[in-house]
GROMACS .gro file of C-alpha atoms in nm:
model
  422
    1MET     CA    1   0.362   1.638   2.292
    2ALA     CA    2   0.617   1.366   2.355
    3ALA     CA    3   0.647   1.100   2.089
    4GLU     CA    4   0.511   0.755   2.172
    5ILE     CA    5   0.741   0.581   1.923
    6VAL     CA    6   1.103   0.675   1.855
    7PHE     CA    7   1.324   0.503   1.598
    8ASP     CA    8   1.659   0.680   1.602
    9LYS     CA    9   1.939   0.608   1.351
   10VAL     CA   10   1.879   0.233   1.366
   11TRP     CA   11   2.095  -0.019   1.182
   12LYS     CA   12   2.038  -0.394   1.181
   13LYS     CA   13   2.250  -0.661   1.015
   14PHE     CA   14   2.205  -1.035   0.962
   15ARG     CA   15   2.424  -1.320   0.845
   16ARG     CA   16   2.333  -1.534   0.545
   17GLY     CA   17   2.297  -1.899   0.640
   18GLU     CA   18   2.632  -1.965   0.811
   19ARG     CA   19   2.615  -2.257   1.051
   20HIS     CA   20   2.885  -2.435   1.253
   21ASP     CA   21   2.812  -2.806   1.279
   22SER     CA   22   3.125  -2.888   1.475
   23LEU     CA   23   3.358  -2.732   1.730
   24ARG     CA   24   3.635  -2.739   1.468
   25ASP     CA   25   3.428  -2.525   1.227
   26LEU     CA   26   3.345  -2.278   1.502
   27VAL     CA   27   3.710  -2.238   1.609
   28VAL     CA   28   3.819  -2.182   1.249
   29SER     CA   29   3.542  -1.926   1.197
   30MET     CA   30   3.628  -1.734   1.513
   31ALA     CA   31   3.999  -1.733   1.427
   32SER     CA   32   3.941  -1.601   1.075
   33SER     CA   33   3.666  -1.349   1.150
   34PRO     CA   34   3.898  -1.052   1.233
   35PHE     CA   35   4.047  -1.077   0.883
   36ARG     CA   36   3.712  -1.092   0.698
   37ARG     CA   37   3.574  -0.753   0.790
   38ALA     CA   38   3.490  -0.543   0.489
   39ARG     CA   39   3.518  -0.167   0.464
   40THR     CA   40   3.148  -0.141   0.522
   41GLY     CA   41   3.179  -0.293   0.870
   42LEU     CA   42   3.032  -0.622   0.746
   43GLN     CA   43   3.193  -0.961   0.766
   44THR     CA   44   3.158  -1.225   0.497
   45GLU     CA   45   2.795  -1.332   0.451
   46GLU     CA   46   2.663  -1.037   0.655
   47PHE     CA   47   2.423  -0.778   0.514
   48TRP     CA   48   2.233  -0.474   0.635
   49ALA     CA   49   1.859  -0.531   0.663
   50ILE     CA   50   1.803  -0.165   0.753
   51GLN     CA   51   2.048   0.123   0.749
   52ASP     CA   52   2.028   0.450   0.941
   53VAL     CA   53   1.647   0.458   0.970
   54SER     CA   54   1.481   0.726   1.184
   55PHE     CA   55   1.121   0.831   1.248
   56GLU     CA   56   0.889   0.930   1.531
   57VAL     CA   57   0.517   0.877   1.587
   58GLY     CA   58   0.319   1.076   1.841
   59PRO     CA   59  -0.018   1.018   2.006
   60GLY     CA   60  -0.306   1.014   1.757
   61GLU     CA   61  -0.072   0.982   1.459
   62ALA     CA   62  -0.053   0.698   1.207
   63LEU     CA   63   0.269   0.635   1.014
   64GLY     CA   64   0.256   0.410   0.707
   65ILE     CA   65   0.561   0.211   0.601
   66ILE     CA   66   0.575   0.101   0.237
   67GLY     CA   67   0.842  -0.060   0.024
   68PRO     CA   68   0.916  -0.365  -0.191
   69ASN     CA   69   0.949  -0.715  -0.048
   70GLY     CA   70   1.276  -0.756   0.141
   71ALA     CA   71   1.307  -0.384   0.209
   72GLY     CA   72   1.327  -0.422   0.589
   73LYS     CA   73   0.968  -0.339   0.682
   74SER     CA   74   0.903  -0.644   0.900
   75THR     CA   75   1.251  -0.614   1.053
   76THR     CA   76   1.162  -0.260   1.157
   77LEU     CA   77   0.848  -0.379   1.333
   78LYS     CA   78   1.034  -0.662   1.506
   79LEU     CA   79   1.280  -0.406   1.637
   80LEU     CA   80   0.993  -0.191   1.764
   81THR     CA   81   0.840  -0.487   1.946
   82LYS     CA   82   1.181  -0.594   2.086
   83ILE     CA   83   1.178  -0.929   1.909
   84LEU     CA   84   1.511  -0.812   1.767
   85LYS     CA   85   1.781  -0.580   1.901
   86PRO     CA   86   1.936  -0.314   1.677
   87THR     CA   87   2.299  -0.344   1.574
   88SER     CA   88   2.331   0.029   1.641
   89GLY     CA   89   2.098   0.316   1.718
   90HIS     CA   90   1.802   0.281   1.950
   91CYS     CA   91   1.426   0.244   1.936
   92HIS     CA   92   1.175   0.313   2.209
   93VAL     CA   93   0.801   0.249   2.243
   94ARG     CA   94   0.614   0.403   2.534
   95GLY     CA   95   0.277   0.261   2.642
   96ARG     CA   96   0.086  -0.065   2.624
   97THR     CA   97   0.149  -0.207   2.278
   98GLY     CA   98  -0.086  -0.411   2.062
   99ALA     CA   99   0.111  -0.575   1.784
  100LEU     CA  100   0.039  -0.810   1.495
  101ILE     CA  101   0.346  -0.867   1.281
  102GLU     CA  102   0.308  -1.233   1.179
  103VAL     CA  103   0.015  -1.470   1.143
  104ALA     CA  104  -0.027  -1.648   1.478
  105ALA     CA  105   0.277  -1.470   1.625
  106GLY     CA  106   0.275  -1.536   1.999
  107PHE     CA  107   0.008  -1.805   1.974
  108HIS     CA  108   0.074  -2.146   2.127
  109PRO     CA  109  -0.040  -2.389   1.856
  110ASP     CA  110  -0.166  -2.653   2.099
  111LEU     CA  111  -0.378  -2.409   2.298
  112THR     CA  112  -0.730  -2.317   2.193
  113GLY     CA  113  -0.831  -1.976   2.069
  114ARG     CA  114  -0.984  -1.904   2.411
  115GLU     CA  115  -0.665  -2.000   2.595
  116ASN     CA  116  -0.451  -1.793   2.360
  117VAL     CA  117  -0.667  -1.486   2.422
  118TYR     CA  118  -0.594  -1.511   2.795
  119LEU     CA  119  -0.227  -1.588   2.726
  120GLN     CA  120  -0.187  -1.273   2.515
  121GLY     CA  121  -0.364  -1.067   2.780
  122ALA     CA  122  -0.121  -1.194   3.044
  123ILE     CA  123   0.175  -1.109   2.820
  124LEU     CA  124   0.041  -0.754   2.796
  125GLY     CA  125   0.017  -0.735   3.175
  126MET     CA  126  -0.361  -0.749   3.196
  127ARG     CA  127  -0.549  -0.917   3.475
  128ARG     CA  128  -0.771  -1.213   3.394
  129ALA     CA  129  -1.080  -1.012   3.488
  130GLU     CA  130  -0.983  -0.741   3.235
  131VAL     CA  131  -0.945  -0.995   2.957
  132GLN     CA  132  -1.274  -1.158   3.055
  133GLY     CA  133  -1.450  -0.824   3.026
  134ARG     CA  134  -1.334  -0.788   2.665
  135PHE     CA  135  -1.352  -1.155   2.567
  136ASP     CA  136  -1.690  -1.147   2.392
  137GLU     CA  137  -1.591  -0.839   2.191
  138ILE     CA  138  -1.267  -1.009   2.079
  139VAL     CA  139  -1.447  -1.324   1.965
  140ASP     CA  140  -1.720  -1.125   1.789
  141PHE     CA  141  -1.467  -0.908   1.603
  142ALA     CA  142  -1.266  -1.213   1.495
  143GLY     CA  143  -1.580  -1.392   1.377
  144ILE     CA  144  -1.463  -1.735   1.496
  145GLY     CA  145  -1.711  -1.799   1.777
  146GLU     CA  146  -1.782  -2.162   1.688
  147PHE     CA  147  -1.408  -2.239   1.673
  148ILE     CA  148  -1.292  -2.050   1.983
  149ASP     CA  149  -1.233  -2.377   2.172
  150THR     CA  150  -1.041  -2.539   1.884
  151PRO     CA  151  -0.657  -2.549   1.898
  152VAL     CA  152  -0.522  -2.265   1.684
  153LYS     CA  153  -0.296  -2.505   1.493
  154ARG     CA  154  -0.613  -2.611   1.313
  155TYR     CA  155  -0.702  -2.252   1.216
  156SER     CA  156  -0.659  -2.121   0.864
  157SER     CA  157  -0.423  -1.827   0.808
  158GLY     CA  158  -0.726  -1.598   0.781
  159MET     CA  159  -0.869  -1.718   1.112
  160ASN     CA  160  -0.531  -1.672   1.280
  161ALA     CA  161  -0.505  -1.319   1.140
  162ARG     CA  162  -0.856  -1.224   1.250
  163LEU     CA  163  -0.801  -1.354   1.603
  164GLY     CA  164  -0.458  -1.193   1.628
  165PHE     CA  165  -0.587  -0.855   1.516
  166ALA     CA  166  -0.894  -0.880   1.739
  167ILE     CA  167  -0.670  -0.942   2.041
  168ALA     CA  168  -0.427  -0.663   1.946
  169VAL     CA  169  -0.698  -0.399   1.911
  170ASN     CA  170  -0.932  -0.500   2.191
  171LEU     CA  171  -0.688  -0.510   2.480
  172ASP     CA  172  -0.681  -0.131   2.515
  173PRO     CA  173  -0.348  -0.051   2.339
  174GLU     CA  174  -0.180   0.288   2.360
  175VAL     CA  175   0.046   0.195   2.067
  176LEU     CA  176  -0.062  -0.023   1.773
  177ILE     CA  177   0.189  -0.194   1.542
  178ILE     CA  178   0.034  -0.379   1.247
  179ASP     CA  179   0.204  -0.564   0.959
  180GLU     CA  180   0.087  -0.668   0.612
  181VAL     CA  181  -0.055  -0.979   0.775
  182LEU     CA  182  -0.400  -0.817   0.737
  183SER     CA  183  -0.386  -0.902   0.367
  184VAL     CA  184  -0.481  -1.263   0.447
  185GLY     CA  185  -0.821  -1.147   0.572
  186ASP     CA  186  -1.113  -1.092   0.337
  187MET     CA  187  -1.204  -0.745   0.211
  188ALA     CA  188  -1.488  -0.697   0.456
  189PHE     CA  189  -1.261  -0.778   0.749
  190GLN     CA  190  -0.991  -0.543   0.623
  191GLU     CA  191  -1.250  -0.265   0.605
  192ARG     CA  192  -1.347  -0.328   0.969
  193CYS     CA  193  -0.978  -0.317   1.065
  194ILE     CA  194  -0.928   0.020   0.897
  195GLN     CA  195  -1.238   0.158   1.071
  196LYS     CA  196  -1.108   0.027   1.403
  197MET     CA  197  -0.767   0.188   1.354
  198ARG     CA  198  -0.930   0.517   1.256
  199GLY     CA  199  -1.116   0.509   1.587
  200PHE     CA  200  -0.790   0.448   1.772
  201LYS     CA  201  -0.635   0.756   1.611
  202GLU     CA  202  -0.922   0.967   1.742
  203ARG     CA  203  -0.853   0.830   2.090
  204GLY     CA  204  -0.484   0.924   2.074
  205VAL     CA  205  -0.328   0.586   1.994
  206ALA     CA  206   0.004   0.596   1.805
  207ILE     CA  207  -0.002   0.362   1.503
  208VAL     CA  208   0.266   0.214   1.277
  209PHE     CA  209   0.108   0.039   0.980
  210VAL     CA  210   0.298  -0.167   0.720
  211SER     CA  211   0.104  -0.256   0.405
  212HIS     CA  212   0.124  -0.298   0.029
  213ASN     CA  213  -0.234  -0.169   0.017
  214LEU     CA  214  -0.162   0.189  -0.083
  215GLN     CA  215  -0.526   0.289  -0.058
  216ALA     CA  216  -0.533   0.180   0.307
  217ILE     CA  217  -0.209   0.370   0.373
  218GLY     CA  218  -0.349   0.681   0.206
  219GLU     CA  219  -0.679   0.655   0.392
  220LEU     CA  220  -0.534   0.600   0.740
  221CYS     CA  221  -0.192   0.766   0.753
  222GLU     CA  222  -0.100   1.134   0.745
  223ARG     CA  223   0.270   1.050   0.706
  224ALA     CA  224   0.454   0.763   0.543
  225VAL     CA  225   0.803   0.620   0.499
  226HIS     CA  226   0.925   0.465   0.175
  227LEU     CA  227   1.173   0.207   0.303
  228ASN     CA  228   1.422   0.010   0.098
  229HIS     CA  229   1.682  -0.086   0.360
  230GLY     CA  230   1.731   0.285   0.412
  231VAL     CA  231   1.477   0.567   0.408
  232GLN     CA  232   1.408   0.660   0.046
  233SER     CA  233   1.158   0.929   0.143
  234ILE     CA  234   0.958   1.034   0.447
  235GLY     CA  235   0.686   1.294   0.480
  236PRO     CA  236   0.321   1.354   0.382
  237THR     CA  237   0.164   1.034   0.254
  238ALA     CA  238   0.077   1.168  -0.093
  239VAL     CA  239   0.439   1.276  -0.152
  240VAL     CA  240   0.579   0.942  -0.036
  241LEU     CA  241   0.331   0.745  -0.249
  242ASP     CA  242   0.447   0.947  -0.550
  243ASP     CA  243   0.808   0.856  -0.474
  244TYR     CA  244   0.723   0.488  -0.427
  245VAL     CA  245   0.529   0.464  -0.754
  246LYS     CA  246   0.811   0.636  -0.944
  247SER     CA  247   1.065   0.392  -0.800
  248ARG     CA  248   0.867   0.094  -0.931
  249GLY     CA  249   0.750   0.227  -1.264
  250GLY     CA  250   1.063   0.221  -1.479
  251PRO     CA  251   1.219   0.511  -1.669
  252THR     CA  252   1.044   0.841  -1.623
  253GLY     CA  253   1.130   1.206  -1.577
  254ALA     CA  254   1.341   1.420  -1.809
  255PRO     CA  255   1.261   1.426  -2.183
  256GLN     CA  256   1.488   1.224  -2.412
  257THR     CA  257   1.515   1.517  -2.650
  258SER     CA  258   1.562   1.886  -2.587
  259GLU     CA  259   1.224   1.966  -2.744
  260ALA     CA  260   0.962   1.691  -2.698
  261ALA     CA  261   0.811   1.716  -2.353
  262ILE     CA  262   0.503   1.679  -2.139
  263ARG     CA  263   0.473   2.019  -1.976
  264SER     CA  264   0.202   1.949  -1.721
  265THR     CA  265  -0.069   1.705  -1.616
  266THR     CA  266  -0.383   1.779  -1.414
  267LEU     CA  267  -0.668   1.553  -1.303
  268THR     CA  268  -1.002   1.720  -1.227
  269ASP     CA  269  -1.366   1.623  -1.183
  270ARG     CA  270  -1.647   1.741  -1.410
  271THR     CA  271  -1.669   2.072  -1.221
  272GLY     CA  272  -1.300   2.141  -1.274
  273GLN     CA  273  -1.197   2.072  -0.914
  274PRO     CA  274  -0.875   1.877  -0.842
  275VAL     CA  275  -0.941   1.508  -0.778
  276ASP     CA  276  -0.821   1.288  -0.495
  277LYS     CA  277  -1.102   1.055  -0.383
  278VAL     CA  278  -1.388   0.952  -0.611
  279GLU     CA  279  -1.665   0.695  -0.642
  280PRO     CA  280  -1.674   0.433  -0.921
  281GLY     CA  281  -1.802   0.577  -1.248
  282ALA     CA  282  -1.708   0.935  -1.163
  283GLU     CA  283  -1.657   1.164  -1.463
  284LEU     CA  284  -1.299   1.285  -1.480
  285LYS     CA  285  -1.079   1.492  -1.706
  286LEU     CA  286  -0.704   1.439  -1.739
  287THR     CA  287  -0.549   1.749  -1.896
  288VAL     CA  288  -0.204   1.708  -2.049
  289GLU     CA  289   0.001   1.987  -2.205
  290TYR     CA  290   0.264   1.893  -2.466
  291SER     CA  291   0.547   2.062  -2.652
  292ILE     CA  292   0.639   1.864  -2.964
  293PRO     CA  293   0.868   1.939  -3.264
  294LEU     CA  294   0.659   1.978  -3.578
  295ALA     CA  295   0.888   1.745  -3.775
  296MET     CA  296   0.815   1.460  -3.535
  297MET     CA  297   0.442   1.499  -3.504
  298ASP     CA  298   0.340   1.223  -3.749
  299ASP     CA  299   0.577   0.969  -3.594
  300LEU     CA  300   0.444   0.988  -3.240
  301THR     CA  301   0.173   0.836  -3.026
  302PHE     CA  302   0.049   0.992  -2.704
  303GLY     CA  303  -0.013   0.738  -2.431
  304VAL     CA  304  -0.251   0.751  -2.136
  305LEU     CA  305  -0.236   0.449  -1.907
  306LEU     CA  306  -0.393   0.366  -1.573
  307HIS     CA  307  -0.223   0.133  -1.324
  308ARG     CA  308  -0.335  -0.008  -0.992
  309SER     CA  309  -0.062   0.120  -0.764
  310THR     CA  310  -0.057  -0.180  -0.530
  311ASP     CA  311   0.074  -0.425  -0.790
  312LEU     CA  312   0.125  -0.209  -1.104
  313LEU     CA  313  -0.150  -0.399  -1.286
  314MET     CA  314  -0.233  -0.212  -1.606
  315VAL     CA  315  -0.603  -0.134  -1.589
  316TYR     CA  316  -0.617   0.068  -1.911
  317GLY     CA  317  -0.377   0.155  -2.191
  318GLY     CA  318  -0.469   0.401  -2.466
  319TYR     CA  319  -0.241   0.537  -2.739
  320PHE     CA  320  -0.348   0.816  -2.972
  321THR     CA  321  -0.194   0.965  -3.285
  322ALA     CA  322  -0.180   1.338  -3.343
  323GLU     CA  323  -0.456   1.298  -3.604
  324GLU     CA  324  -0.680   1.119  -3.353
  325LEU     CA  325  -0.619   1.401  -3.106
  326GLY     CA  326  -0.719   1.654  -3.374
  327VAL     CA  327  -0.373   1.813  -3.380
  328ARG     CA  328  -0.273   1.889  -3.738
  329ARG     CA  329   0.003   2.080  -3.903
  330THR     CA  330  -0.086   2.371  -4.128
  331PRO     CA  331   0.093   2.464  -4.453
  332ALA     CA  332   0.262   2.742  -4.259
  333ASP     CA  333   0.399   2.486  -4.016
  334ASP     CA  334   0.567   2.299  -4.300
  335GLN     CA  335   0.778   2.607  -4.366
  336SER     CA  336   0.938   2.583  -4.020
  337PRO     CA  337   0.961   2.211  -3.928
  338GLY     CA  338   1.223   2.278  -3.661
  339GLU     CA  339   0.981   2.468  -3.442
  340CYS     CA  340   0.772   2.315  -3.164
  341MET     CA  341   0.396   2.308  -3.131
  342ARG     CA  342   0.249   2.351  -2.784
  343PHE     CA  343  -0.098   2.211  -2.732
  344LYS     CA  344  -0.327   2.084  -2.459
  345VAL     CA  345  -0.542   1.772  -2.465
  346ASP     CA  346  -0.836   1.702  -2.236
  347TYR     CA  347  -0.882   1.326  -2.196
  348HIS     CA  348  -1.240   1.275  -2.075
  349LEU     CA  349  -1.296   0.945  -1.894
  350ARG     CA  350  -1.498   0.761  -1.631
  351ALA     CA  351  -1.347   0.591  -1.329
  352ASN     CA  352  -1.511   0.255  -1.395
  353VAL     CA  353  -1.287   0.076  -1.147
  354THR     CA  354  -1.344  -0.073  -0.804
  355ARG     CA  355  -1.197   0.035  -0.471
  356GLY     CA  356  -0.824   0.092  -0.472
  357HIS     CA  357  -0.540   0.334  -0.534
  358TYR     CA  358  -0.452   0.402  -0.899
  359HIS     CA  359  -0.214   0.626  -1.090
  360PHE     CA  360  -0.187   0.754  -1.447
  361ASP     CA  361   0.112   0.713  -1.676
  362CYS     CA  362   0.142   0.971  -1.957
  363ASN     CA  363   0.401   0.933  -2.231
  364VAL     CA  364   0.512   1.039  -2.577
  365PHE     CA  365   0.632   0.743  -2.784
  366HIS     CA  366   0.833   0.757  -3.107
  367LEU     CA  367   0.701   0.489  -3.342
  368ILE     CA  368   1.012   0.462  -3.561
  369ARG     CA  369   1.282   0.476  -3.293
  370ARG     CA  370   1.065   0.271  -3.050
  371VAL     CA  371   1.153   0.483  -2.750
  372HIS     CA  372   0.969   0.707  -2.506
  373LEU     CA  373   1.067   1.066  -2.573
  374HIS     CA  374   0.910   1.164  -2.244
  375ARG     CA  375   0.718   0.978  -1.977
  376ILE     CA  376   0.565   1.088  -1.647
  377MET     CA  377   0.454   0.828  -1.396
  378PRO     CA  378   0.267   0.900  -1.182
  379ALA     CA  379   0.106   1.180  -1.380
  380ALA     CA  380  -0.186   1.184  -1.135
  381HIS     CA  381  -0.325   0.978  -0.848
  382LEU     CA  382  -0.674   0.843  -0.801
  383SER     CA  383  -0.826   0.675  -0.494
  384VAL     CA  384  -1.159   0.501  -0.551
  385TYR     CA  385  -1.382   0.450  -0.247
  386GLU     CA  386  -1.686   0.225  -0.244
  387ARG     CA  387  -1.834  -0.054  -0.037
  388ARG     CA  388  -2.018  -0.278  -0.282
  389THR     CA  389  -1.750  -0.491  -0.444
  390LEU     CA  390  -1.504  -0.714  -0.265
  391SER     CA  391  -1.262  -0.799  -0.545
  392GLY     CA  392  -1.172  -0.730  -0.908
  393VAL     CA  393  -1.077  -0.413  -1.093
  394ALA     CA  394  -1.356  -0.319  -1.336
  395ASP     CA  395  -1.678  -0.169  -1.204
  396LEU     CA  396  -1.956  -0.324  -1.413
  397ASP     CA  397  -2.223  -0.119  -1.237
  398VAL     CA  398  -2.430  -0.433  -1.175
  399ARG     CA  399  -2.789  -0.349  -1.078
  400PRO     CA  400  -2.978  -0.661  -0.968
  401VAL     CA  401  -3.350  -0.695  -1.035
  402ALA     CA  402  -3.521  -0.955  -0.816
  403GLU     CA  403  -3.824  -1.150  -0.935
  404THR     CA  404  -4.063  -1.289  -0.677
  405TYR     CA  405  -4.382  -1.496  -0.683
  406LEU     CA  406  -4.668  -1.454  -0.437
  407HIS     CA  407  -4.988  -1.665  -0.450
  408GLY     CA  408  -4.921  -1.755  -0.810
  409LEU     CA  409  -4.886  -1.394  -0.920
  410ARG     CA  410  -4.557  -1.276  -1.059
  411ARG     CA  411  -4.424  -0.964  -0.888
  412TYR     CA  412  -4.116  -0.768  -0.982
  413ALA     CA  413  -3.905  -0.585  -0.729
  414ASP     CA  414  -3.832  -0.229  -0.826
  415PRO     CA  415  -3.468  -0.199  -0.939
  416GLN     CA  416  -3.272   0.005  -0.694
  417PRO     CA  417  -3.003   0.242  -0.812
  418ALA     CA  418  -2.650   0.170  -0.702
  419VAL     CA  419  -2.565   0.339  -0.377
  420TYR     CA  420  -2.206   0.433  -0.301
  421GLU     CA  421  -2.081   0.518   0.043
  422PRO     CA  422  -1.744   0.692   0.018
   0.00000   0.00000   0.00000
């Protein structure tokens, strides 16, 4: 099936803040420019926003683009929507495109929300009657009915984002291009957006989705691109998320000694099955296998940390000595201190965290030298799905008990158990 979106070996450069306030400055600049070209093909003050980036997205596919701030993600979307032209390479989008890449992008600030809905429809080539037929659905999805006849310059950023997304997804797009702008909406609205985009995938719409919300990327996209000016990795979403987390997490990988090492890490549920998506409070087991020199054993701690992947917030940090783990040397071991002990530790835990994407960091730390002998991050991934909470990290398992009064008699509502809807 032919791709709906093609991004082929695209390069884009910009110039840092050079302005010519007079004809004299411009003439001097033009005369000197041939002598300022660097070996990279860049002149003074020029830089590459993206370099040699390629990907394709077919009907019914969703591609996630992740990367740090300034990595070129928004530039990529502006190239796809023809706001910018590539310096080299080419990009092509086939089909009616719904795009939201900036808050209020394409809105006329002095026009009302109603007028901007019709304006956007006209830009997309829709007849007025078509827009009218979808108008009520757009306003309902955006949740701004009482403000629809207010100029959009008086809207908050969240209202602008909700209206922009509602227009983009309700004007029958064949291609959908969405930026991180959704982060200005509240959690409930973001959930509705994800559900809407999932429905578009089922209908064959090609989607490019930029977000720092790694859970949303993992939930919606089969493939992802880790972008940092160039393509750092591209492929199945889980693999790319691993690469992205490693790039942000500091030193990790090979052991610092030839002996001390973390051999393997495995995250399973209470039945022993590999874990990917869980509900808050789920019982989990992180199994870590170590190989440690006997002579070092008393000078080490074994760390297990949990981070929220979106912003690297440390949710939990636990450090255990060999004695606390129940790993002890025997008198026979003292006769051969140069040998290594291999052992496995099962860390039993509960996922008492709210919705989000998390990853574990496992390490072996030398207390005297103050260095990590070995560290693996991410050691395992964890996506938590639930619909009750809207913010925060810790799941307090709050169970409300209502108290009512009827005709002077006190009545207690039966406490209802928490219900999760993954």
